[in-house]
mmCIF file of C-alpha atoms in Angstrom:
data_model
loop_
_atom_site.group_PDB
_atom_site.id
_atom_site.type_symbol
_atom_site.label_atom_id
_atom_site.label_comp_id
_atom_site.label_asym_id
_atom_site.label_seq_id
_atom_site.Cartn_x
_atom_site.Cartn_y
_atom_site.Cartn_z
ATOM 1 C CA MET A 1 0.001 0.006 0.016
ATOM 2 C CA ARG A 2 2.883 2.350 0.797
ATOM 3 C CA MET A 3 4.454 1.676 -2.653
ATOM 4 C CA ARG A 4 1.090 2.388 -4.292
ATOM 5 C CA ALA A 5 0.685 5.650 -2.376
ATOM 6 C CA THR A 6 4.196 6.670 -3.431
ATOM 7 C CA ALA A 7 3.432 5.858 -7.044
ATOM 8 C CA ARG A 8 0.262 7.883 -6.941
ATOM 9 C CA GLY A 9 2.132 10.768 -5.425
ATOM 10 C CA TRP A 10 4.746 10.812 -8.157
ATOM 11 C CA THR A 11 2.015 10.530 -10.806
ATOM 12 C CA ALA A 12 0.190 13.485 -9.265
ATOM 13 C CA VAL A 13 3.497 15.478 -9.280
ATOM 14 C CA TRP A 14 4.030 14.608 -12.930
ATOM 15 C CA LEU A 15 0.562 15.774 -13.836
ATOM 16 C CA VAL A 16 0.965 19.062 -12.026
ATOM 17 C CA VAL A 17 4.258 19.675 -13.690
ATOM 18 C CA LEU A 18 2.695 18.870 -17.114
ATOM 19 C CA ALA A 19 -0.103 21.327 -16.501
ATOM 20 C CA LEU A 20 2.279 24.081 -15.347
ATOM 21 C CA VAL A 21 4.800 23.560 -18.168
ATOM 22 C CA GLN A 22 2.111 23.572 -20.837
ATOM 23 C CA ALA A 23 0.452 26.613 -19.306
ATOM 24 C CA ALA A 24 3.846 28.418 -19.320
ATOM 25 C CA ALA A 25 4.406 27.348 -22.922
ATOM 26 C CA PHE A 26 1.010 28.789 -23.833
ATOM 27 C CA LEU A 27 1.903 32.118 -22.232
ATOM 28 C CA ALA A 28 5.250 32.131 -24.019
ATOM 29 C CA VAL A 29 3.596 31.445 -27.417
ATOM 30 C CA TRP A 30 1.011 34.199 -26.825
ATOM 31 C CA ARG A 31 3.641 36.636 -25.670
ATOM 32 C CA VAL A 32 6.044 36.051 -28.544
ATOM 33 C CA ALA A 33 3.606 35.489 -31.376
ATOM 34 C CA VAL A 34 1.060 38.142 -30.418
ATOM 35 C CA HIS A 35 2.923 40.808 -28.419
ATOM 36 C CA THR A 36 6.130 41.162 -30.505
ATOM 37 C CA GLY A 37 6.452 42.640 -33.948
ATOM 38 C CA THR A 38 8.705 39.751 -35.081
ATOM 39 C CA GLY A 39 6.224 37.143 -33.854
ATOM 40 C CA GLN A 40 3.323 38.785 -35.671
ATOM 41 C CA TRP A 41 5.447 39.059 -38.807
ATOM 42 C CA VAL A 42 6.366 35.377 -38.859
ATOM 43 C CA ASP A 43 2.733 34.377 -38.253
ATOM 44 C CA THR A 44 1.608 36.646 -41.074
ATOM 45 C CA VAL A 45 4.249 35.335 -43.524
ATOM 46 C CA ALA A 46 3.231 31.808 -42.803
ATOM 47 C CA LEU A 47 -0.450 32.728 -43.310
ATOM 48 C CA THR A 48 0.470 34.466 -46.579
ATOM 49 C CA GLY A 49 2.328 31.353 -47.639
ATOM 50 C CA ASN A 50 -0.904 29.302 -47.631
ATOM 51 C CA GLN A 51 -1.659 30.744 -51.104
ATOM 52 C CA ILE A 52 0.915 28.352 -52.594
ATOM 53 C CA GLY A 53 -1.014 25.421 -53.932
ATOM 54 C CA HIS A 54 -4.157 26.664 -52.274
ATOM 55 C CA ASP A 55 -6.390 25.804 -55.215
ATOM 56 C CA ARG A 56 -5.400 22.136 -55.136
ATOM 57 C CA ILE A 57 -6.107 21.657 -51.437
ATOM 58 C CA ASP A 58 -8.991 24.046 -50.998
ATOM 59 C CA GLY A 59 -11.695 21.334 -51.318
ATOM 60 C CA PRO A 60 -10.321 18.807 -48.785
ATOM 61 C CA VAL A 61 -9.397 21.568 -46.341
ATOM 62 C CA ASP A 62 -12.941 22.990 -46.395
ATOM 63 C CA ARG A 63 -14.445 19.511 -45.873
ATOM 64 C CA ILE A 64 -12.181 18.896 -42.843
ATOM 65 C CA LEU A 65 -13.049 22.207 -41.178
ATOM 66 C CA ASN A 66 -16.728 22.256 -42.022
ATOM 67 C CA ALA A 67 -17.096 18.817 -40.356
ATOM 68 C CA MET A 68 -16.176 20.507 -37.054
ATOM 69 C CA SER A 69 -19.444 21.994 -35.831
ATOM 70 C CA VAL A 70 -21.161 22.214 -32.485
ATOM 71 C CA VAL A 71 -23.334 19.201 -33.487
ATOM 72 C CA SER A 72 -20.308 17.115 -34.448
ATOM 73 C CA LEU A 73 -18.557 18.119 -31.185
ATOM 74 C CA LEU A 74 -21.622 17.038 -29.141
ATOM 75 C CA ALA A 75 -21.811 13.766 -31.052
ATOM 76 C CA ALA A 76 -18.171 13.064 -30.569
ATOM 77 C CA THR A 77 -18.443 13.819 -26.839
ATOM 78 C CA ALA A 78 -21.422 11.582 -26.506
ATOM 79 C CA THR A 79 -19.649 8.756 -28.338
ATOM 80 C CA ILE A 80 -16.565 9.077 -26.134
ATOM 81 C CA GLY A 81 -18.691 9.074 -22.987
ATOM 82 C CA PHE A 82 -20.593 6.025 -24.252
ATOM 83 C CA ILE A 83 -17.357 4.147 -24.807
ATOM 84 C CA ALA A 84 -16.301 4.801 -21.260
ATOM 85 C CA LEU A 85 -19.747 3.810 -19.857
ATOM 86 C CA ILE A 86 -19.911 0.475 -21.655
ATOM 87 C CA ARG A 87 -16.512 -0.295 -20.091
ATOM 88 C CA GLY A 88 -18.056 0.406 -16.697
ATOM 89 C CA ARG A 89 -15.991 3.546 -16.175
ATOM 90 C CA ILE A 90 -18.381 6.251 -14.959
ATOM 91 C CA ALA A 91 -15.642 8.498 -13.570
ATOM 92 C CA LEU A 92 -13.782 8.198 -16.880
ATOM 93 C CA ALA A 93 -16.913 9.141 -18.869
ATOM 94 C CA VAL A 94 -17.444 12.213 -16.691
ATOM 95 C CA THR A 95 -13.811 13.224 -16.803
ATOM 96 C CA ALA A 96 -13.478 12.812 -20.609
ATOM 97 C CA THR A 97 -16.544 15.047 -21.008
ATOM 98 C CA LEU A 98 -15.110 17.627 -18.694
ATOM 99 C CA LEU A 99 -11.863 17.544 -20.591
ATOM 100 C CA ILE A 100 -13.606 18.349 -23.886
ATOM 101 C CA ALA A 101 -15.956 20.917 -22.419
ATOM 102 C CA GLY A 102 -13.250 22.638 -20.387
ATOM 103 C CA ALA A 103 -10.758 22.810 -23.200
ATOM 104 C CA ASN A 104 -13.211 24.272 -25.717
ATOM 105 C CA LEU A 105 -14.879 26.649 -23.285
ATOM 106 C CA SER A 106 -11.550 28.061 -22.050
ATOM 107 C CA THR A 107 -10.376 28.351 -25.676
ATOM 108 C CA GLN A 108 -13.330 30.595 -26.488
ATOM 109 C CA LEU A 109 -12.863 32.663 -23.331
ATOM 110 C CA LEU A 110 -9.149 33.136 -24.034
ATOM 111 C CA LYS A 111 -9.756 34.081 -27.607
ATOM 112 C CA TYR A 112 -12.133 36.882 -26.606
ATOM 113 C CA GLY A 113 -10.285 37.848 -23.489
ATOM 114 C CA LEU A 114 -6.681 38.134 -24.688
ATOM 115 C CA SER A 115 -5.419 41.346 -26.331
ATOM 116 C CA ARG A 116 -3.621 41.696 -29.634
ATOM 117 C CA PRO A 117 -1.661 44.938 -30.216
ATOM 118 C CA ASP A 118 -1.522 46.335 -33.731
ATOM 119 C CA PHE A 119 2.087 46.577 -34.956
ATOM 120 C CA GLY A 120 0.973 47.274 -38.538
ATOM 121 C CA VAL A 121 2.167 43.911 -39.736
ATOM 122 C CA ASP A 122 -1.162 42.468 -40.885
ATOM 123 C CA PRO A 123 -3.512 45.431 -41.598
ATOM 124 C CA GLU A 124 -5.963 43.280 -43.480
ATOM 125 C CA ARG A 125 -6.907 41.336 -40.310
ATOM 126 C CA THR A 126 -6.388 44.033 -37.723
ATOM 127 C CA ALA A 127 -10.134 44.643 -37.354
ATOM 128 C CA LEU A 128 -10.705 40.936 -36.594
ATOM 129 C CA GLY A 129 -8.684 41.225 -33.337
ATOM 130 C CA ASN A 130 -7.192 38.325 -31.485
ATOM 131 C CA SER A 131 -7.621 34.823 -32.935
ATOM 132 C CA LEU A 132 -5.508 32.840 -30.450
ATOM 133 C CA PRO A 133 -6.183 30.039 -29.647
ATOM 134 C CA SER A 134 -7.993 28.334 -32.472
ATOM 135 C CA GLY A 135 -11.412 26.911 -31.708
ATOM 136 C CA HIS A 136 -11.448 24.390 -34.530
ATOM 137 C CA THR A 137 -8.063 23.053 -33.494
ATOM 138 C CA ALA A 138 -9.133 22.734 -29.874
ATOM 139 C CA VAL A 139 -12.207 20.757 -30.940
ATOM 140 C CA ALA A 140 -10.093 18.252 -32.838
ATOM 141 C CA ALA A 141 -7.306 17.964 -30.199
ATOM 142 C CA SER A 142 -9.639 17.657 -27.215
ATOM 143 C CA VAL A 143 -11.638 14.912 -28.902
ATOM 144 C CA ALA A 144 -8.464 13.093 -29.949
ATOM 145 C CA VAL A 145 -7.005 13.151 -26.428
ATOM 146 C CA ALA A 146 -10.303 12.275 -24.697
ATOM 147 C CA LEU A 147 -10.768 9.337 -27.100
ATOM 148 C CA MET A 148 -7.289 8.050 -26.274
ATOM 149 C CA PHE A 149 -8.218 8.182 -22.561
ATOM 150 C CA VAL A 150 -11.349 6.008 -22.929
ATOM 151 C CA LEU A 151 -10.053 3.440 -25.426
ATOM 152 C CA PRO A 152 -9.191 -0.018 -24.105
ATOM 153 C CA ARG A 153 -5.462 -0.514 -23.547
ATOM 154 C CA LYS A 154 -5.138 -2.881 -26.564
ATOM 155 C CA VAL A 155 -6.011 -0.174 -29.056
ATOM 156 C CA ARG A 156 -4.969 2.881 -27.021
ATOM 157 C CA ALA A 157 -1.622 3.373 -28.823
ATOM 158 C CA VAL A 158 -3.364 3.183 -32.242
ATOM 159 C CA GLY A 159 -5.953 5.680 -31.052
ATOM 160 C CA ALA A 160 -3.166 8.008 -29.921
ATOM 161 C CA PHE A 161 -1.440 7.928 -33.311
ATOM 162 C CA VAL A 162 -4.679 8.365 -35.272
ATOM 163 C CA GLY A 163 -5.892 11.067 -32.918
ATOM 164 C CA ALA A 164 -2.626 12.988 -33.063
ATOM 165 C CA PHE A 165 -2.621 12.790 -36.867
ATOM 166 C CA TYR A 166 -6.251 13.946 -37.085
ATOM 167 C CA ALA A 167 -5.732 16.873 -34.759
ATOM 168 C CA ALA A 168 -2.461 17.879 -36.493
ATOM 169 C CA VAL A 169 -4.242 17.801 -39.890
ATOM 170 C CA ALA A 170 -7.067 19.972 -38.425
ATOM 171 C CA GLY A 171 -4.539 22.463 -37.132
ATOM 172 C CA VAL A 172 -2.689 22.733 -40.444
ATOM 173 C CA ALA A 173 -6.043 22.944 -42.213
ATOM 174 C CA THR A 174 -6.927 26.140 -40.311
ATOM 175 C CA LEU A 175 -3.630 27.634 -41.573
ATOM 176 C CA SER A 176 -4.217 26.382 -45.115
ATOM 177 C CA ALA A 177 -7.698 27.808 -45.251
ATOM 178 C CA GLY A 178 -6.490 31.163 -43.923
ATOM 179 C CA TRP A 179 -8.716 30.906 -40.882
ATOM 180 C CA HIS A 180 -5.946 30.968 -38.282
ATOM 181 C CA ARG A 181 -2.311 31.829 -37.802
ATOM 182 C CA PRO A 182 0.028 28.956 -36.834
ATOM 183 C CA SER A 183 0.395 30.215 -33.274
ATOM 184 C CA ASP A 184 -3.338 29.954 -32.832
ATOM 185 C CA ALA A 185 -3.239 26.216 -33.507
ATOM 186 C CA VAL A 186 -0.128 25.669 -31.318
ATOM 187 C CA ALA A 187 -1.829 27.552 -28.429
ATOM 188 C CA ALA A 188 -4.954 25.454 -28.795
ATOM 189 C CA TYR A 189 -2.985 22.215 -28.407
ATOM 190 C CA LEU A 190 -1.320 23.543 -25.232
ATOM 191 C CA VAL A 191 -4.738 24.488 -23.778
ATOM 192 C CA VAL A 192 -5.934 20.921 -24.443
ATOM 193 C CA GLY A 193 -2.702 19.581 -22.875
ATOM 194 C CA VAL A 194 -3.334 21.549 -19.686
ATOM 195 C CA TRP A 195 -6.849 20.166 -19.502
ATOM 196 C CA ALA A 196 -5.589 16.644 -20.174
ATOM 197 C CA ALA A 197 -3.256 16.921 -17.159
ATOM 198 C CA LEU A 198 -6.133 18.343 -14.948
ATOM 199 C CA ALA A 199 -8.376 15.484 -16.157
ATOM 200 C CA GLY A 200 -5.618 12.996 -15.165
ATOM 201 C CA LEU A 201 -5.512 14.500 -11.645
ATOM 202 C CA LEU A 202 -9.230 14.092 -11.357
ATOM 203 C CA LEU A 203 -9.000 10.450 -12.463
ATOM 204 C CA LEU A 204 -6.243 9.856 -9.964
ATOM 205 C CA ILE A 205 -8.284 11.350 -7.105
ATOM 206 C CA THR A 206 -11.323 9.277 -7.929
ATOM 207 C CA GLN A 207 -9.349 6.070 -8.445
ATOM 208 C CA ARG A 208 -10.273 3.273 -6.021
ATOM 209 C CA LYS A 209 -7.751 1.618 -3.771
ATOM 210 C CA GLN A 210 -8.214 -1.809 -5.436
ATOM 211 C CA ALA A 211 -7.148 -0.487 -8.814
ATOM 212 C CA GLN A 212 -4.153 -2.436 -10.094
ATOM 213 C CA ILE A 213 -1.543 -0.589 -12.137
ATOM 214 C CA GLU A 214 0.148 -2.957 -14.531
ATOM 215 C CA PRO A 215 3.508 -1.684 -15.960
ATOM 216 C CA GLY A 216 2.910 -3.819 -19.018
ATOM 217 C CA ASP A 217 -0.029 -1.635 -19.932
ATOM 218 C CA ALA A 218 2.264 1.391 -20.466
ATOM 219 C CA HIS A 219 2.671 2.300 -24.147
ATOM 220 C CA ARG A 220 6.265 3.551 -23.704
ATOM 221 C CA LEU A 221 7.449 2.817 -27.210
ATOM 222 C CA ALA A 222 4.469 4.535 -28.811
ATOM 223 C CA ALA A 223 4.833 7.540 -26.508
ATOM 224 C CA VAL A 224 8.543 7.744 -27.281
ATOM 225 C CA VAL A 225 7.931 7.549 -31.084
ATOM 226 C CA LEU A 226 5.253 10.256 -30.830
ATOM 227 C CA GLY A 227 7.502 12.412 -28.676
ATOM 228 C CA VAL A 228 10.617 12.018 -30.846
ATOM 229 C CA VAL A 229 8.727 12.713 -34.028
ATOM 230 C CA GLY A 230 7.195 15.806 -32.357
ATOM 231 C CA VAL A 231 10.470 17.133 -31.121
ATOM 232 C CA LEU A 232 12.161 16.614 -34.542
ATOM 233 C CA ALA A 233 9.304 18.414 -36.201
ATOM 234 C CA LEU A 234 9.535 21.289 -33.701
ATOM 235 C CA VAL A 235 13.362 21.549 -34.302
ATOM 236 C CA ALA A 236 12.766 21.646 -38.059
ATOM 237 C CA SER A 237 10.157 24.357 -37.553
ATOM 238 C CA GLY A 238 12.499 26.337 -35.334
ATOM 239 C CA VAL A 239 15.330 26.160 -37.932
ATOM 240 C CA ALA A 240 12.997 27.255 -40.739
ATOM 241 C CA LEU A 241 11.373 30.108 -38.903
ATOM 242 C CA SER A 242 14.682 31.396 -37.460
ATOM 243 C CA TRP A 243 16.024 31.600 -41.057
ATOM 244 C CA LEU A 244 13.097 33.846 -41.903
ATOM 245 C CA VAL A 245 13.785 36.371 -39.126
ATOM 246 C CA ASP A 246 16.603 37.905 -41.199
ATOM 247 C CA LEU A 247 13.953 38.995 -43.707
ATOM 248 C CA ARG A 248 11.644 40.674 -41.277
ATOM 249 C CA THR A 249 12.275 44.142 -42.763
ATOM 250 C CA ILE A 250 10.384 42.947 -45.897
ATOM 251 C CA GLY A 251 6.561 43.072 -45.916
ATOM 252 C CA PRO A 252 4.895 39.619 -45.995
ATOM 253 C CA GLN A 253 3.223 40.367 -49.361
ATOM 254 C CA GLU A 254 6.531 41.416 -50.885
ATOM 255 C CA LEU A 255 8.370 38.154 -50.089
ATOM 256 C CA ALA A 256 9.337 35.750 -52.824
ATOM 257 C CA ARG A 257 7.795 32.267 -53.172
ATOM 258 C CA ARG A 258 10.681 30.456 -51.424
ATOM 259 C CA PRO A 259 10.490 32.229 -48.047
ATOM 260 C CA LEU A 260 6.739 32.107 -48.104
ATOM 261 C CA PHE A 261 6.855 28.345 -48.679
ATOM 262 C CA ILE A 262 9.497 27.886 -45.918
ATOM 263 C CA ALA A 263 7.305 29.888 -43.525
ATOM 264 C CA TYR A 264 4.250 27.836 -44.339
ATOM 265 C CA ALA A 265 6.012 24.462 -44.220
ATOM 266 C CA GLY A 266 7.955 25.412 -41.101
ATOM 267 C CA SER A 267 4.760 26.487 -39.337
ATOM 268 C CA ALA A 268 2.960 23.341 -40.443
ATOM 269 C CA ALA A 269 5.773 21.288 -38.924
ATOM 270 C CA GLY A 270 5.524 23.317 -35.664
ATOM 271 C CA ILE A 271 1.774 22.646 -35.508
ATOM 272 C CA ALA A 272 2.110 18.894 -36.097
ATOM 273 C CA GLY A 273 5.075 18.638 -33.728
ATOM 274 C CA THR A 274 3.277 20.346 -30.900
ATOM 275 C CA MET A 275 0.234 18.046 -31.171
ATOM 276 C CA SER A 276 2.510 14.988 -31.295
ATOM 277 C CA VAL A 277 4.355 16.031 -28.139
ATOM 278 C CA VAL A 278 1.070 16.849 -26.262
ATOM 279 C CA MET A 279 -0.314 13.430 -27.125
ATOM 280 C CA ALA A 280 2.889 11.652 -26.132
ATOM 281 C CA LEU A 281 2.884 13.329 -22.745
ATOM 282 C CA ALA A 282 -0.730 12.151 -22.121
ATOM 283 C CA LEU A 283 -0.079 8.655 -23.482
ATOM 284 C CA ILE A 284 2.983 8.007 -21.251
ATOM 285 C CA VAL A 285 0.913 8.313 -18.040
ATOM 286 C CA VAL A 286 -2.597 7.221 -19.052
ATOM 287 C CA HIS A 287 -2.108 3.580 -17.907
ATOM 288 C CA ARG A 288 -1.747 4.901 -14.316
ATOM 289 C CA LEU A 289 -4.921 6.939 -14.595
ATOM 290 C CA VAL A 290 -7.164 4.319 -16.275
ATOM 291 C CA PRO A 291 -5.987 1.024 -14.678
ATOM 292 C CA ARG A 292 -6.858 -2.409 -15.882
ATOM 293 C CA VAL A 293 -9.060 -3.121 -12.863
ATOM 294 C CA LYS A 294 -11.899 -0.673 -12.496
ATOM 295 C CA GLY A 295 -10.880 2.252 -10.322
#
């Protein structure tokens, strides 16, 4: 019992650290991308770069984004709750629902509550105000993470990969459609990551004493693969975007095709990399939150 209490304590510490780190990362993204001229310039260049090949991907992008409505979100939430209930996990069903609801509600509150100064970088969108974080991206990411939580352990890793891919595609799609800047999607993933950590704490608190944690249920390899892929994508994104900074004296509309493409591709890599890391961090600990024996 003492070993179990110690393990629960370290799991709780891990979840608190995850929540704080991702919240700090969110603040850093908001501060750099929104409250600095260079950050706004890079975001705008990436958004301008979506014009390259836009005609060829316009149809699929619109279908992906139009599928994300309030009705589809409610349907997905109900399905995820049902999966947990048929597994006899009432606390899991409630927690997964809270994860989705909390992530999406806080995303909307942040979007309308955060300020966006005008540095004259993107005059065409100045009147629209702040767009960080992305609501569509938060919908996709919250559903993906919640689904990974409720899936049985045998298919959990597959669900994590499919969910991360789906949420990453949704985030890139908002950029491709010109709906959101890349920082908006990255910030949305971090909001979901914070809520995933909080949901984990709730599951840990409601876990019964007879719950058995099996180390063999941990998907360490899958989590490592997701994490490494995510980190590599983030490094590639950082290299690409840092190269662009030397061109910041040029207006986004005046840049040549090459830097525009680098900005778009680098931002897409950053979006996908962030989602991959967020999912990896949730996957590495989920076996302790949703044990084999009902908790």
